[in-house]
């Protein structure tokens, strides 16, 4: 039976192999372990295998885990990667290190106002709806720079880059087109804000293409922690 440590090592190996294929250095691509719906014991198992960055989709679940581990595992970097309602911004601002799904000025303003001043600025990525799907969050490409300008003026936020979830498809041509489009937007953003450094794209099914297209952070969940069971989940977002 494979362990979380085994699966984590396999994911890291996939990243290294994908990087090698396109002449990139593996250490320039960060692995974000998506631990939503998984118990704290699984996070500790991944931590003990060397993982430090974890992604959560549900606010209250994430905060519960952060509170439980903050004293014993203070070097965990917590990323919020789910949709965020305005009435939950304070929890993200107060507890998380990163927020990947910023797509509204109102949310940016609230996160800035609610980020405690004794903490470092909240790292944020703008979410782009690169697949132009009505069911997905994110902004259109032409809205990127106006929102980036607003974020850049908020002292408790730090603009790090872009995030997107491409179309779930086996069509490699479509995947490549969407991920390449996001990379081009990222380069445009860097021209205006040279400090941005994060292109959060790529999951288990499109990891190789995402890395080839320039991803600096890939989000992997079930391939590390196993399939998720949502049937017993009591709290979402």
PDB file of C-alpha atoms in Angstrom:
ATOM      1  CA  UNK A   1       0.000   0.000   0.000  1.00  0.00           C
ATOM      2  CA  UNK A   2       1.413   3.338  -1.018  1.00  0.00           C
ATOM      3  CA  UNK A   3       1.716   6.037   1.635  1.00  0.00           C
ATOM      4  CA  UNK A   4       1.245   9.786   1.443  1.00  0.00           C
ATOM      5  CA  UNK A   5       5.033  10.086   1.510  1.00  0.00           C
ATOM      6  CA  UNK A   6       5.255   7.732  -1.488  1.00  0.00           C
ATOM      7  CA  UNK A   7       2.656   9.663  -3.452  1.00  0.00           C
ATOM      8  CA  UNK A   8       4.251  12.990  -2.554  1.00  0.00           C
ATOM      9  CA  UNK A   9       7.612  11.727  -3.809  1.00  0.00           C
ATOM     10  CA  UNK A  10       5.946  10.573  -7.035  1.00  0.00           C
ATOM     11  CA  UNK A  11       4.375  14.004  -7.552  1.00  0.00           C
ATOM     12  CA  UNK A  12       7.741  15.678  -7.021  1.00  0.00           C
ATOM     13  CA  UNK A  13       9.296  13.250  -9.487  1.00  0.00           C
ATOM     14  CA  UNK A  14       6.636  14.137 -12.081  1.00  0.00           C
ATOM     15  CA  UNK A  15       7.426  17.809 -11.623  1.00  0.00           C
ATOM     16  CA  UNK A  16      11.157  17.175 -12.011  1.00  0.00           C
ATOM     17  CA  UNK A  17      10.664  15.093 -15.153  1.00  0.00           C
ATOM     18  CA  UNK A  18       8.329  17.658 -16.712  1.00  0.00           C
ATOM     19  CA  UNK A  19      10.817  20.417 -15.924  1.00  0.00           C
ATOM     20  CA  UNK A  20      13.681  18.452 -17.430  1.00  0.00           C
ATOM     21  CA  UNK A  21      11.763  17.959 -20.674  1.00  0.00           C
ATOM     22  CA  UNK A  22      11.497  21.708 -21.215  1.00  0.00           C
ATOM     23  CA  UNK A  23      14.940  22.611 -19.834  1.00  0.00           C
ATOM     24  CA  UNK A  24      13.625  24.159 -16.631  1.00  0.00           C
ATOM     25  CA  UNK A  25      15.029  23.774 -13.128  1.00  0.00           C
ATOM     26  CA  UNK A  26      12.707  21.724 -10.900  1.00  0.00           C
ATOM     27  CA  UNK A  27      13.248  23.982  -7.887  1.00  0.00           C
ATOM     28  CA  UNK A  28      11.626  26.878  -9.781  1.00  0.00           C
ATOM     29  CA  UNK A  29       8.273  25.039  -9.650  1.00  0.00           C
ATOM     30  CA  UNK A  30       6.558  24.821  -6.267  1.00  0.00           C
ATOM     31  CA  UNK A  31       4.239  21.997  -5.304  1.00  0.00           C
ATOM     32  CA  UNK A  32       1.077  23.078  -3.516  1.00  0.00           C
ATOM     33  CA  UNK A  33      -0.501  20.078  -1.785  1.00  0.00           C
ATOM     34  CA  UNK A  34      -4.279  20.529  -1.864  1.00  0.00           C
ATOM     35  CA  UNK A  35      -5.488  19.148   1.439  1.00  0.00           C
ATOM     36  CA  UNK A  36      -9.172  20.096   1.330  1.00  0.00           C
ATOM     37  CA  UNK A  37     -11.506  17.573   3.032  1.00  0.00           C
ATOM     38  CA  UNK A  38      -8.478  15.657   4.312  1.00  0.00           C
ATOM     39  CA  UNK A  39      -7.779  15.157   8.028  1.00  0.00           C
ATOM     40  CA  UNK A  40      -5.008  16.885   9.927  1.00  0.00           C
ATOM     41  CA  UNK A  41      -3.188  13.548  10.226  1.00  0.00           C
ATOM     42  CA  UNK A  42      -2.739  13.500   6.438  1.00  0.00           C
ATOM     43  CA  UNK A  43      -1.271  17.004   6.472  1.00  0.00           C
ATOM     44  CA  UNK A  44       1.160  15.975   9.194  1.00  0.00           C
ATOM     45  CA  UNK A  45       2.144  12.904   7.153  1.00  0.00           C
ATOM     46  CA  UNK A  46       2.917  15.113   4.133  1.00  0.00           C
ATOM     47  CA  UNK A  47       4.729  17.580   6.405  1.00  0.00           C
ATOM     48  CA  UNK A  48       6.888  14.811   7.816  1.00  0.00           C
ATOM     49  CA  UNK A  49       7.772  13.890   4.222  1.00  0.00           C
ATOM     50  CA  UNK A  50       9.007  17.444   3.618  1.00  0.00           C
ATOM     51  CA  UNK A  51       5.933  19.278   2.272  1.00  0.00           C
ATOM     52  CA  UNK A  52       5.392  22.805   3.597  1.00  0.00           C
ATOM     53  CA  UNK A  53       2.793  24.437   1.314  1.00  0.00           C
ATOM     54  CA  UNK A  54      -0.837  23.387   1.652  1.00  0.00           C
ATOM     55  CA  UNK A  55      -3.947  24.582  -0.170  1.00  0.00           C
ATOM     56  CA  UNK A  56      -7.462  24.743   1.269  1.00  0.00           C
ATOM     57  CA  UNK A  57     -10.718  25.468  -0.596  1.00  0.00           C
ATOM     58  CA  UNK A  58     -13.086  25.939   2.322  1.00  0.00           C
ATOM     59  CA  UNK A  59     -12.577  28.811   4.731  1.00  0.00           C
ATOM     60  CA  UNK A  60     -13.757  27.329   8.011  1.00  0.00           C
ATOM     61  CA  UNK A  61     -12.130  23.959   7.395  1.00  0.00           C
ATOM     62  CA  UNK A  62      -8.872  25.677   6.568  1.00  0.00           C
ATOM     63  CA  UNK A  63      -8.969  27.907   9.641  1.00  0.00           C
ATOM     64  CA  UNK A  64      -9.640  24.886  11.872  1.00  0.00           C
ATOM     65  CA  UNK A  65      -6.534  23.162  10.501  1.00  0.00           C
ATOM     66  CA  UNK A  66      -4.404  26.306  10.744  1.00  0.00           C
ATOM     67  CA  UNK A  67      -5.406  26.806  14.376  1.00  0.00           C
ATOM     68  CA  UNK A  68      -4.716  23.171  15.201  1.00  0.00           C
ATOM     69  CA  UNK A  69      -1.226  23.205  13.658  1.00  0.00           C
ATOM     70  CA  UNK A  70       0.023  26.740  14.215  1.00  0.00           C
ATOM     71  CA  UNK A  71       1.974  25.951  17.404  1.00  0.00           C
ATOM     72  CA  UNK A  72       3.399  22.567  16.439  1.00  0.00           C
ATOM     73  CA  UNK A  73       3.972  23.264  12.730  1.00  0.00           C
ATOM     74  CA  UNK A  74       4.469  27.045  12.485  1.00  0.00           C
ATOM     75  CA  UNK A  75       6.415  26.899   9.210  1.00  0.00           C
ATOM     76  CA  UNK A  76       3.466  25.611   7.166  1.00  0.00           C
ATOM     77  CA  UNK A  77       2.508  28.061   4.414  1.00  0.00           C
ATOM     78  CA  UNK A  78      -1.275  28.137   4.008  1.00  0.00           C
ATOM     79  CA  UNK A  79      -2.864  28.966   0.661  1.00  0.00           C
ATOM     80  CA  UNK A  80      -6.551  29.693   0.172  1.00  0.00           C
ATOM     81  CA  UNK A  81      -7.528  28.469  -3.297  1.00  0.00           C
ATOM     82  CA  UNK A  82     -11.330  28.385  -3.239  1.00  0.00           C
ATOM     83  CA  UNK A  83     -14.037  30.920  -4.057  1.00  0.00           C
ATOM     84  CA  UNK A  84     -14.353  33.542  -1.334  1.00  0.00           C
ATOM     85  CA  UNK A  85     -17.561  35.189  -0.172  1.00  0.00           C
ATOM     86  CA  UNK A  86     -17.309  38.719   1.198  1.00  0.00           C
ATOM     87  CA  UNK A  87     -18.570  37.629   4.623  1.00  0.00           C
ATOM     88  CA  UNK A  88     -15.585  35.268   4.994  1.00  0.00           C
ATOM     89  CA  UNK A  89     -12.786  37.663   3.998  1.00  0.00           C
ATOM     90  CA  UNK A  90     -11.761  38.397   7.595  1.00  0.00           C
ATOM     91  CA  UNK A  91     -10.977  34.733   8.265  1.00  0.00           C
ATOM     92  CA  UNK A  92      -8.760  34.502   5.187  1.00  0.00           C
ATOM     93  CA  UNK A  93      -7.078  37.834   5.951  1.00  0.00           C
ATOM     94  CA  UNK A  94      -6.335  36.825   9.524  1.00  0.00           C
ATOM     95  CA  UNK A  95      -5.188  33.238   9.044  1.00  0.00           C
ATOM     96  CA  UNK A  96      -3.857  32.470   5.560  1.00  0.00           C
ATOM     97  CA  UNK A  97      -0.536  33.384   3.939  1.00  0.00           C
ATOM     98  CA  UNK A  98      -1.797  33.340   0.347  1.00  0.00           C
ATOM     99  CA  UNK A  99      -5.062  33.908  -1.482  1.00  0.00           C
ATOM    100  CA  UNK A 100      -5.142  32.620  -5.084  1.00  0.00           C
ATOM    101  CA  UNK A 101      -8.632  33.512  -6.253  1.00  0.00           C
ATOM    102  CA  UNK A 102      -8.848  37.300  -6.111  1.00  0.00           C
ATOM    103  CA  UNK A 103     -11.153  38.622  -8.817  1.00  0.00           C
ATOM    104  CA  UNK A 104     -13.123  41.510  -7.279  1.00  0.00           C
ATOM    105  CA  UNK A 105     -12.130  44.945  -6.028  1.00  0.00           C
ATOM    106  CA  UNK A 106     -14.528  44.625  -3.083  1.00  0.00           C
ATOM    107  CA  UNK A 107     -12.791  41.463  -1.892  1.00  0.00           C
ATOM    108  CA  UNK A 108      -9.369  43.088  -2.304  1.00  0.00           C
ATOM    109  CA  UNK A 109     -10.417  46.090  -0.247  1.00  0.00           C
ATOM    110  CA  UNK A 110     -11.853  43.927   2.520  1.00  0.00           C
ATOM    111  CA  UNK A 111      -8.797  41.665   2.671  1.00  0.00           C
ATOM    112  CA  UNK A 112      -6.563  44.726   2.920  1.00  0.00           C
ATOM    113  CA  UNK A 113      -8.637  46.300   5.693  1.00  0.00           C
ATOM    114  CA  UNK A 114      -8.891  43.052   7.645  1.00  0.00           C
ATOM    115  CA  UNK A 115      -5.268  41.893   7.359  1.00  0.00           C
ATOM    116  CA  UNK A 116      -3.665  42.350  10.808  1.00  0.00           C
ATOM    117  CA  UNK A 117      -0.816  44.851  10.649  1.00  0.00           C
ATOM    118  CA  UNK A 118       1.505  42.604  12.650  1.00  0.00           C
ATOM    119  CA  UNK A 119       1.388  40.040   9.846  1.00  0.00           C
ATOM    120  CA  UNK A 120       3.235  40.271   6.551  1.00  0.00           C
ATOM    121  CA  UNK A 121       1.054  41.466   3.653  1.00  0.00           C
ATOM    122  CA  UNK A 122      -1.261  38.772   2.299  1.00  0.00           C
ATOM    123  CA  UNK A 123       0.148  37.280  -0.900  1.00  0.00           C
ATOM    124  CA  UNK A 124      -2.520  37.354  -3.606  1.00  0.00           C
ATOM    125  CA  UNK A 125      -2.951  36.026  -7.131  1.00  0.00           C
ATOM    126  CA  UNK A 126      -5.530  37.349  -9.560  1.00  0.00           C
ATOM    127  CA  UNK A 127      -7.734  34.569 -10.892  1.00  0.00           C
ATOM    128  CA  UNK A 128      -8.274  34.661 -14.641  1.00  0.00           C
ATOM    129  CA  UNK A 129     -11.199  32.832 -16.239  1.00  0.00           C
ATOM    130  CA  UNK A 130      -8.968  31.622 -19.023  1.00  0.00           C
ATOM    131  CA  UNK A 131     -11.500  29.097 -20.331  1.00  0.00           C
ATOM    132  CA  UNK A 132     -14.306  31.672 -20.436  1.00  0.00           C
ATOM    133  CA  UNK A 133     -16.691  29.291 -18.699  1.00  0.00           C
ATOM    134  CA  UNK A 134     -19.735  30.706 -16.928  1.00  0.00           C
ATOM    135  CA  UNK A 135     -19.378  28.130 -14.173  1.00  0.00           C
ATOM    136  CA  UNK A 136     -15.860  29.259 -13.243  1.00  0.00           C
ATOM    137  CA  UNK A 137     -14.731  32.196 -11.176  1.00  0.00           C
ATOM    138  CA  UNK A 138     -12.186  34.722 -12.357  1.00  0.00           C
ATOM    139  CA  UNK A 139     -12.003  37.832 -14.456  1.00  0.00           C
ATOM    140  CA  UNK A 140     -11.591  38.384 -18.176  1.00  0.00           C
ATOM    141  CA  UNK A 141      -8.128  39.183 -19.474  1.00  0.00           C
ATOM    142  CA  UNK A 142      -8.891  42.863 -20.088  1.00  0.00           C
ATOM    143  CA  UNK A 143      -9.793  43.332 -16.422  1.00  0.00           C
ATOM    144  CA  UNK A 144      -6.409  42.116 -15.192  1.00  0.00           C
ATOM    145  CA  UNK A 145      -4.432  45.349 -15.239  1.00  0.00           C
ATOM    146  CA  UNK A 146      -7.168  47.548 -13.700  1.00  0.00           C
ATOM    147  CA  UNK A 147      -7.522  45.088 -10.799  1.00  0.00           C
ATOM    148  CA  UNK A 148      -3.738  44.787 -10.467  1.00  0.00           C
ATOM    149  CA  UNK A 149      -3.510  48.565 -10.199  1.00  0.00           C
ATOM    150  CA  UNK A 150      -6.002  48.557  -7.324  1.00  0.00           C
ATOM    151  CA  UNK A 151      -4.185  45.736  -5.520  1.00  0.00           C
ATOM    152  CA  UNK A 152      -0.824  47.469  -5.908  1.00  0.00           C
ATOM    153  CA  UNK A 153      -2.127  50.422  -3.893  1.00  0.00           C
ATOM    154  CA  UNK A 154      -3.276  48.309  -0.933  1.00  0.00           C
ATOM    155  CA  UNK A 155      -0.466  48.095   1.634  1.00  0.00           C
ATOM    156  CA  UNK A 156      -1.638  44.899   3.342  1.00  0.00           C
ATOM    157  CA  UNK A 157      -1.731  42.945   0.071  1.00  0.00           C
ATOM    158  CA  UNK A 158       1.185  41.823  -2.067  1.00  0.00           C
ATOM    159  CA  UNK A 159       0.454  41.014  -5.704  1.00  0.00           C
ATOM    160  CA  UNK A 160       2.300  37.804  -6.576  1.00  0.00           C
ATOM    161  CA  UNK A 161       0.839  36.783  -9.942  1.00  0.00           C
ATOM    162  CA  UNK A 162      -1.967  34.914 -11.656  1.00  0.00           C
ATOM    163  CA  UNK A 163      -3.991  31.752 -11.136  1.00  0.00           C
ATOM    164  CA  UNK A 164      -6.337  29.898 -13.465  1.00  0.00           C
ATOM    165  CA  UNK A 165      -8.183  26.625 -13.837  1.00  0.00           C
ATOM    166  CA  UNK A 166      -8.215  25.630 -17.516  1.00  0.00           C
ATOM    167  CA  UNK A 167     -10.894  23.559 -19.172  1.00  0.00           C
ATOM    168  CA  UNK A 168     -11.080  19.988 -17.873  1.00  0.00           C
ATOM    169  CA  UNK A 169     -10.426  18.207 -21.141  1.00  0.00           C
ATOM    170  CA  UNK A 170      -8.224  15.587 -22.765  1.00  0.00           C
ATOM    171  CA  UNK A 171      -7.787  17.924 -25.728  1.00  0.00           C
ATOM    172  CA  UNK A 172      -4.096  18.775 -25.444  1.00  0.00           C
ATOM    173  CA  UNK A 173      -4.371  21.502 -28.070  1.00  0.00           C
ATOM    174  CA  UNK A 174      -7.028  23.324 -26.088  1.00  0.00           C
ATOM    175  CA  UNK A 175      -5.153  22.888 -22.817  1.00  0.00           C
ATOM    176  CA  UNK A 176      -1.961  24.232 -24.368  1.00  0.00           C
ATOM    177  CA  UNK A 177      -3.749  27.214 -25.899  1.00  0.00           C
ATOM    178  CA  UNK A 178      -5.351  28.236 -22.612  1.00  0.00           C
ATOM    179  CA  UNK A 179      -2.192  27.781 -20.552  1.00  0.00           C
ATOM    180  CA  UNK A 180      -0.110  29.646 -23.127  1.00  0.00           C
ATOM    181  CA  UNK A 181      -2.636  32.475 -23.046  1.00  0.00           C
ATOM    182  CA  UNK A 182      -2.259  32.699 -19.274  1.00  0.00           C
ATOM    183  CA  UNK A 183       1.540  32.750 -19.575  1.00  0.00           C
ATOM    184  CA  UNK A 184       1.278  35.668 -21.999  1.00  0.00           C
ATOM    185  CA  UNK A 185      -0.968  37.527 -19.551  1.00  0.00           C
ATOM    186  CA  UNK A 186       1.565  36.808 -16.817  1.00  0.00           C
ATOM    187  CA  UNK A 187       4.343  38.325 -18.918  1.00  0.00           C
ATOM    188  CA  UNK A 188       2.185  41.391 -19.526  1.00  0.00           C
ATOM    189  CA  UNK A 189       1.577  41.702 -15.789  1.00  0.00           C
ATOM    190  CA  UNK A 190       5.322  41.431 -15.113  1.00  0.00           C
ATOM    191  CA  UNK A 191       6.001  44.290 -17.499  1.00  0.00           C
ATOM    192  CA  UNK A 192       3.858  46.533 -15.300  1.00  0.00           C
ATOM    193  CA  UNK A 193       4.738  44.938 -11.950  1.00  0.00           C
ATOM    194  CA  UNK A 194       8.222  43.405 -12.164  1.00  0.00           C
ATOM    195  CA  UNK A 195       8.026  41.871  -8.685  1.00  0.00           C
ATOM    196  CA  UNK A 196       5.292  39.390  -9.577  1.00  0.00           C
ATOM    197  CA  UNK A 197       6.716  35.883  -9.637  1.00  0.00           C
ATOM    198  CA  UNK A 198       3.916  33.332  -9.421  1.00  0.00           C
ATOM    199  CA  UNK A 199       1.995  31.607 -12.182  1.00  0.00           C
ATOM    200  CA  UNK A 200      -0.314  29.207 -10.373  1.00  0.00           C
ATOM    201  CA  UNK A 201      -1.577  26.744 -12.967  1.00  0.00           C
ATOM    202  CA  UNK A 202      -1.507  23.032 -13.462  1.00  0.00           C
ATOM    203  CA  UNK A 203      -3.035  20.075 -11.645  1.00  0.00           C
ATOM    204  CA  UNK A 204      -2.605  16.319 -11.935  1.00  0.00           C
ATOM    205  CA  UNK A 205      -4.227  16.039 -15.373  1.00  0.00           C
ATOM    206  CA  UNK A 206      -2.352  18.908 -17.041  1.00  0.00           C
ATOM    207  CA  UNK A 207       0.819  19.181 -14.967  1.00  0.00           C
ATOM    208  CA  UNK A 208       3.265  18.485 -17.809  1.00  0.00           C
ATOM    209  CA  UNK A 209       1.707  21.004 -20.178  1.00  0.00           C
ATOM    210  CA  UNK A 210       1.410  23.609 -17.439  1.00  0.00           C
ATOM    211  CA  UNK A 211       5.099  23.341 -16.609  1.00  0.00           C
ATOM    212  CA  UNK A 212       6.021  23.494 -20.289  1.00  0.00           C
ATOM    213  CA  UNK A 213       3.914  26.658 -20.528  1.00  0.00           C
ATOM    214  CA  UNK A 214       5.701  28.303 -17.607  1.00  0.00           C
ATOM    215  CA  UNK A 215       3.851  27.384 -14.407  1.00  0.00           C
ATOM    216  CA  UNK A 216       5.732  28.209 -11.209  1.00  0.00           C
ATOM    217  CA  UNK A 217       3.227  26.531  -8.873  1.00  0.00           C
ATOM    218  CA  UNK A 218       1.200  23.377  -9.459  1.00  0.00           C
ATOM    219  CA  UNK A 219      -1.749  22.323  -7.305  1.00  0.00           C
ATOM    220  CA  UNK A 220      -1.994  18.583  -6.607  1.00  0.00           C
ATOM    221  CA  UNK A 221      -4.480  16.987  -4.247  1.00  0.00           C
ATOM    222  CA  UNK A 222      -5.900  13.504  -4.744  1.00  0.00           C
ATOM    223  CA  UNK A 223      -2.680  12.221  -6.317  1.00  0.00           C
ATOM    224  CA  UNK A 224      -1.036  12.879  -2.939  1.00  0.00           C
ATOM    225  CA  UNK A 225      -3.846  12.363  -0.432  1.00  0.00           C
ATOM    226  CA  UNK A 226      -6.084   9.920  -2.292  1.00  0.00           C
ATOM    227  CA  UNK A 227      -9.624  10.364  -3.569  1.00  0.00           C
ATOM    228  CA  UNK A 228     -11.861  12.694  -1.600  1.00  0.00           C
ATOM    229  CA  UNK A 229     -15.095  11.807   0.156  1.00  0.00           C
ATOM    230  CA  UNK A 230     -17.444  14.773   0.261  1.00  0.00           C
ATOM    231  CA  UNK A 231     -20.401  12.854   1.690  1.00  0.00           C
ATOM    232  CA  UNK A 232     -19.553  13.566   5.300  1.00  0.00           C
ATOM    233  CA  UNK A 233     -18.491  17.148   4.813  1.00  0.00           C
ATOM    234  CA  UNK A 234     -20.453  19.413   7.129  1.00  0.00           C
ATOM    235  CA  UNK A 235     -19.038  22.832   6.302  1.00  0.00           C
ATOM    236  CA  UNK A 236     -18.238  24.337   2.946  1.00  0.00           C
ATOM    237  CA  UNK A 237     -16.614  27.731   2.562  1.00  0.00           C
TER     238      UNK A 237
END
